[in-house]
Short mmCIF file of C-alpha atoms in Angstrom, two decimals:
data_model
loop_
_atom_site.label_atom_id
_atom_site.label_comp_id
_atom_site.label_asym_id
_atom_site.label_seq_id
_atom_site.Cartn_x
_atom_site.Cartn_y
_atom_site.Cartn_z
CA UNK A 26 -0.02 0.05 0.04
CA UNK A 27 1.48 3.35 -1.03
CA UNK A 28 2.33 6.02 1.63
CA UNK A 29 1.78 9.67 1.02
CA UNK A 30 4.08 12.56 2.13
CA UNK A 31 1.69 13.01 4.92
CA UNK A 32 2.35 9.56 6.27
CA UNK A 33 -1.09 8.38 5.39
CA UNK A 34 -1.68 5.11 3.32
CA UNK A 35 -4.15 3.73 0.74
CA UNK A 36 -5.88 5.23 -2.33
CA UNK A 37 -9.17 6.45 -3.34
CA UNK A 38 -11.86 8.22 -1.13
CA UNK A 39 -10.90 6.46 2.16
CA UNK A 40 -7.36 7.78 1.73
CA UNK A 41 -8.63 11.24 0.86
CA UNK A 42 -10.67 11.29 4.00
CA UNK A 43 -7.80 10.24 6.17
CA UNK A 44 -5.65 13.16 4.87
CA UNK A 45 -8.59 15.64 5.19
CA UNK A 46 -9.13 14.67 8.76
CA UNK A 47 -5.56 14.72 9.66
CA UNK A 48 -5.29 18.45 8.73
CA UNK A 49 -8.61 19.16 10.33
CA UNK A 50 -7.72 17.68 13.36
CA UNK A 51 -4.23 19.48 13.54
CA UNK A 52 -6.08 22.75 13.51
CA UNK A 53 -8.35 21.68 16.31
CA UNK A 54 -5.49 20.48 18.48
CA UNK A 55 -3.62 23.71 17.85
CA UNK A 56 -6.57 25.82 18.96
CA UNK A 57 -6.99 23.70 22.14
CA UNK A 58 -3.31 23.72 23.07
CA UNK A 59 -3.39 27.55 23.15
CA UNK A 60 -5.77 27.34 26.02
CA UNK A 61 -3.36 25.16 28.12
CA UNK A 62 -1.96 26.60 31.31
CA UNK A 63 -4.10 29.83 31.23
CA UNK A 64 -6.37 31.05 33.89
CA UNK A 65 -10.09 31.66 33.27
CA UNK A 66 -9.37 35.35 33.20
CA UNK A 67 -6.55 35.11 30.78
CA UNK A 68 -8.44 32.72 28.46
CA UNK A 69 -11.38 35.29 28.33
CA UNK A 70 -9.44 38.58 28.25
CA UNK A 71 -10.02 40.56 24.93
CA UNK A 72 -6.51 41.68 23.74
CA UNK A 73 -7.47 43.56 20.45
CA UNK A 74 -10.11 46.07 19.80
CA UNK A 75 -12.38 43.56 18.01
CA UNK A 76 -12.66 41.74 21.35
CA UNK A 77 -11.11 38.48 20.15
CA UNK A 78 -10.04 36.17 22.98
CA UNK A 79 -8.77 32.60 23.20
CA UNK A 80 -11.68 30.92 24.80
CA UNK A 81 -14.08 32.64 22.41
CA UNK A 82 -12.28 31.35 19.36
CA UNK A 83 -12.59 27.79 20.64
CA UNK A 84 -16.29 28.17 21.37
CA UNK A 85 -16.87 29.77 17.92
CA UNK A 86 -15.07 26.91 16.23
CA UNK A 87 -17.17 24.24 18.17
CA UNK A 88 -20.36 25.84 17.17
CA UNK A 89 -19.43 26.57 13.40
CA UNK A 90 -18.02 23.02 12.96
CA UNK A 91 -21.20 21.46 14.42
CA UNK A 92 -23.12 23.67 12.04
CA UNK A 93 -21.21 23.01 8.83
CA UNK A 94 -20.41 19.36 9.38
CA UNK A 95 -23.74 18.48 11.25
CA UNK A 96 -26.66 20.63 10.56
CA UNK A 97 -25.69 21.15 6.78
CA UNK A 98 -25.72 17.34 6.27
CA UNK A 99 -28.94 16.48 8.30
CA UNK A 100 -27.13 15.46 11.45
CA UNK A 101 -28.30 17.30 14.57
CA UNK A 102 -26.21 17.86 17.71
CA UNK A 103 -27.73 15.82 20.50
CA UNK A 104 -28.09 18.57 22.99
CA UNK A 105 -28.90 21.73 21.37
CA UNK A 106 -28.69 23.52 24.66
CA UNK A 107 -25.06 23.25 24.56
CA UNK A 108 -24.86 25.43 21.31
CA UNK A 109 -25.52 29.12 20.77
CA UNK A 110 -28.97 29.35 19.24
CA UNK A 111 -30.05 31.38 16.16
CA UNK A 112 -32.25 33.41 18.61
CA UNK A 113 -29.31 34.21 20.87
CA UNK A 114 -27.24 35.15 17.86
CA UNK A 115 -30.23 37.32 16.55
CA UNK A 116 -30.12 39.20 20.05
CA UNK A 117 -26.31 39.19 20.15
CA UNK A 118 -24.40 38.50 16.98
CA UNK A 119 -21.21 38.05 18.92
CA UNK A 120 -22.68 35.54 21.31
CA UNK A 121 -20.49 32.54 20.06
CA UNK A 122 -17.26 34.56 20.33
CA UNK A 123 -17.07 34.60 24.09
CA UNK A 124 -17.69 32.27 27.10
CA UNK A 125 -20.60 33.10 29.44
CA UNK A 126 -20.14 33.15 33.14
CA UNK A 127 -21.61 29.63 33.35
CA UNK A 128 -18.99 28.20 30.91
CA UNK A 129 -15.28 27.51 31.64
CA UNK A 130 -12.09 26.61 29.85
CA UNK A 131 -12.81 22.89 30.62
CA UNK A 132 -16.45 23.00 29.51
CA UNK A 133 -15.73 24.77 26.19
CA UNK A 134 -12.65 22.51 25.40
CA UNK A 135 -14.81 19.34 26.28
CA UNK A 136 -17.59 20.71 23.84
CA UNK A 137 -14.91 21.27 21.06
CA UNK A 138 -13.39 17.83 21.47
CA UNK A 139 -16.87 16.20 21.27
CA UNK A 140 -17.65 18.35 18.29
CA UNK A 141 -14.49 16.97 16.56
CA UNK A 142 -15.64 13.40 17.13
CA UNK A 143 -19.20 14.19 15.93
CA UNK A 144 -17.86 16.02 12.75
CA UNK A 145 -15.45 13.31 12.06
CA UNK A 146 -18.42 10.76 12.17
CA UNK A 147 -20.11 12.82 9.49
CA UNK A 148 -16.97 12.52 7.17
CA UNK A 149 -16.72 8.85 7.92
CA UNK A 150 -20.43 8.28 7.21
CA UNK A 151 -20.91 10.10 4.05
CA UNK A 152 -19.28 10.11 0.54
CA UNK A 153 -17.18 13.18 -0.12
CA UNK A 154 -19.72 14.26 -3.06
CA UNK A 155 -22.52 14.19 -0.68
CA UNK A 156 -24.71 17.35 -1.20
CA UNK A 157 -25.77 19.50 1.84
CA UNK A 158 -27.12 22.86 2.31
CA UNK A 159 -25.72 25.58 4.49
CA UNK A 160 -28.66 27.65 6.01
CA UNK A 161 -26.44 30.70 6.76
CA UNK A 162 -25.20 30.68 3.10
CA UNK A 163 -28.70 31.25 1.78
CA UNK A 164 -29.40 27.53 1.81
CA UNK A 165 -26.81 27.06 -0.87
CA UNK A 166 -25.98 23.58 -2.06
CA UNK A 167 -22.38 22.41 -1.15
CA UNK A 168 -20.52 19.05 -1.11
CA UNK A 169 -18.98 17.47 1.93
CA UNK A 170 -15.42 17.84 0.38
CA UNK A 171 -16.07 21.51 -0.12
CA UNK A 172 -17.28 22.07 3.55
CA UNK A 173 -14.30 20.02 5.03
CA UNK A 174 -11.92 22.22 3.16
CA UNK A 175 -13.79 25.33 4.24
CA UNK A 176 -13.81 24.34 7.94
CA UNK A 177 -10.11 23.44 7.88
CA UNK A 178 -9.33 26.71 6.25
CA UNK A 179 -11.39 28.73 8.84
CA UNK A 180 -9.82 26.70 11.68
CA UNK A 181 -6.31 27.44 10.45
CA UNK A 182 -7.23 31.22 10.22
CA UNK A 183 -8.44 31.03 13.92
CA UNK A 184 -5.44 29.07 14.98
CA UNK A 185 -3.27 31.99 13.56
CA UNK A 186 -5.44 34.38 15.81
CA UNK A 187 -4.82 32.23 18.68
CA UNK A 188 -1.02 32.32 18.11
CA UNK A 189 -1.00 35.96 18.38
CA UNK A 190 -3.50 36.24 21.37
CA UNK A 191 -1.38 33.59 23.34
CA UNK A 192 1.76 35.60 22.76
CA UNK A 193 0.17 38.67 23.82
CA UNK A 194 -1.10 37.06 26.80
CA UNK A 195 2.10 35.37 28.34
CA UNK A 196 4.61 35.60 25.45
CA UNK A 197 4.20 31.88 24.71
CA UNK A 198 4.75 30.97 21.07
CA UNK A 199 4.65 27.74 19.08
CA UNK A 200 3.16 25.86 16.29
CA UNK A 201 2.62 22.72 18.15
CA UNK A 202 3.56 21.36 21.51
CA UNK A 203 7.43 21.06 21.66
CA UNK A 204 7.94 23.14 18.43
CA UNK A 205 8.02 26.94 18.63
CA UNK A 206 8.66 27.13 14.83
CA UNK A 207 11.04 30.14 15.57
CA UNK A 208 14.78 30.23 16.06
CA UNK A 209 16.18 28.99 19.28
CA UNK A 210 17.39 32.32 20.34
CA UNK A 211 20.13 32.73 23.01
CA UNK A 212 19.69 35.43 25.75
CA UNK A 213 19.14 38.85 24.01
CA UNK A 214 19.03 37.64 20.40
CA UNK A 215 15.19 37.97 20.27
CA UNK A 216 15.61 41.68 21.35
CA UNK A 217 18.39 42.30 18.81
CA UNK A 218 15.89 40.87 16.08
CA UNK A 219 12.97 42.94 17.24
CA UNK A 220 15.20 46.13 17.18
CA UNK A 221 16.31 45.24 13.65
CA UNK A 222 12.61 45.11 12.52
CA UNK A 223 11.83 48.39 14.30
CA UNK A 224 14.83 49.96 12.56
CA UNK A 225 13.71 48.82 9.14
CA UNK A 226 10.17 50.06 9.71
CA UNK A 227 11.47 53.57 10.96
CA UNK A 228 13.65 53.68 7.76
CA UNK A 229 10.73 52.88 5.72
CA UNK A 230 9.10 56.10 6.66
CA UNK A 231 5.28 56.86 7.29
#
């Protein structure tokens, strides 16, 4: 059986699904990892004018994944009270972007992990050319393949947001656990690099 550059094996649709789920799950794990070691206050704290916060990012991704890879393909989440309802979003369009007083890091992370299992079940159960409808896209027809790619892309974007928010929170950086994906600077080298960038920006003018 042939092995791909991603370490997956096989051919045809099963192998394609294996690759798609691999990248989707990597984006999920990256988001969850950015919550590790934070206090409830740190995870909620809005660090940019838009209000983006780490726990809100994960809550948003849990709700949207369940919508895209559940509702759009006729699979309903077993406990709708766990999700942000359409009525709540009508009253507060940002309601899925922050944790309520009754939610915690643990509860939001648990919801997202269970959402991942639920959404992966959709991928396992249905052919990639299965047609679904996304209600918030004007009930437009889509394929399962299209939505997997869309969700992975959206998660990756939010994982990038999480990278910045976590660095602003406690200066922690990293692509995945054990890999910062930046040079292994010695004492003072990071500051020298930062000064270099500032100098280049100053020389560029307004």
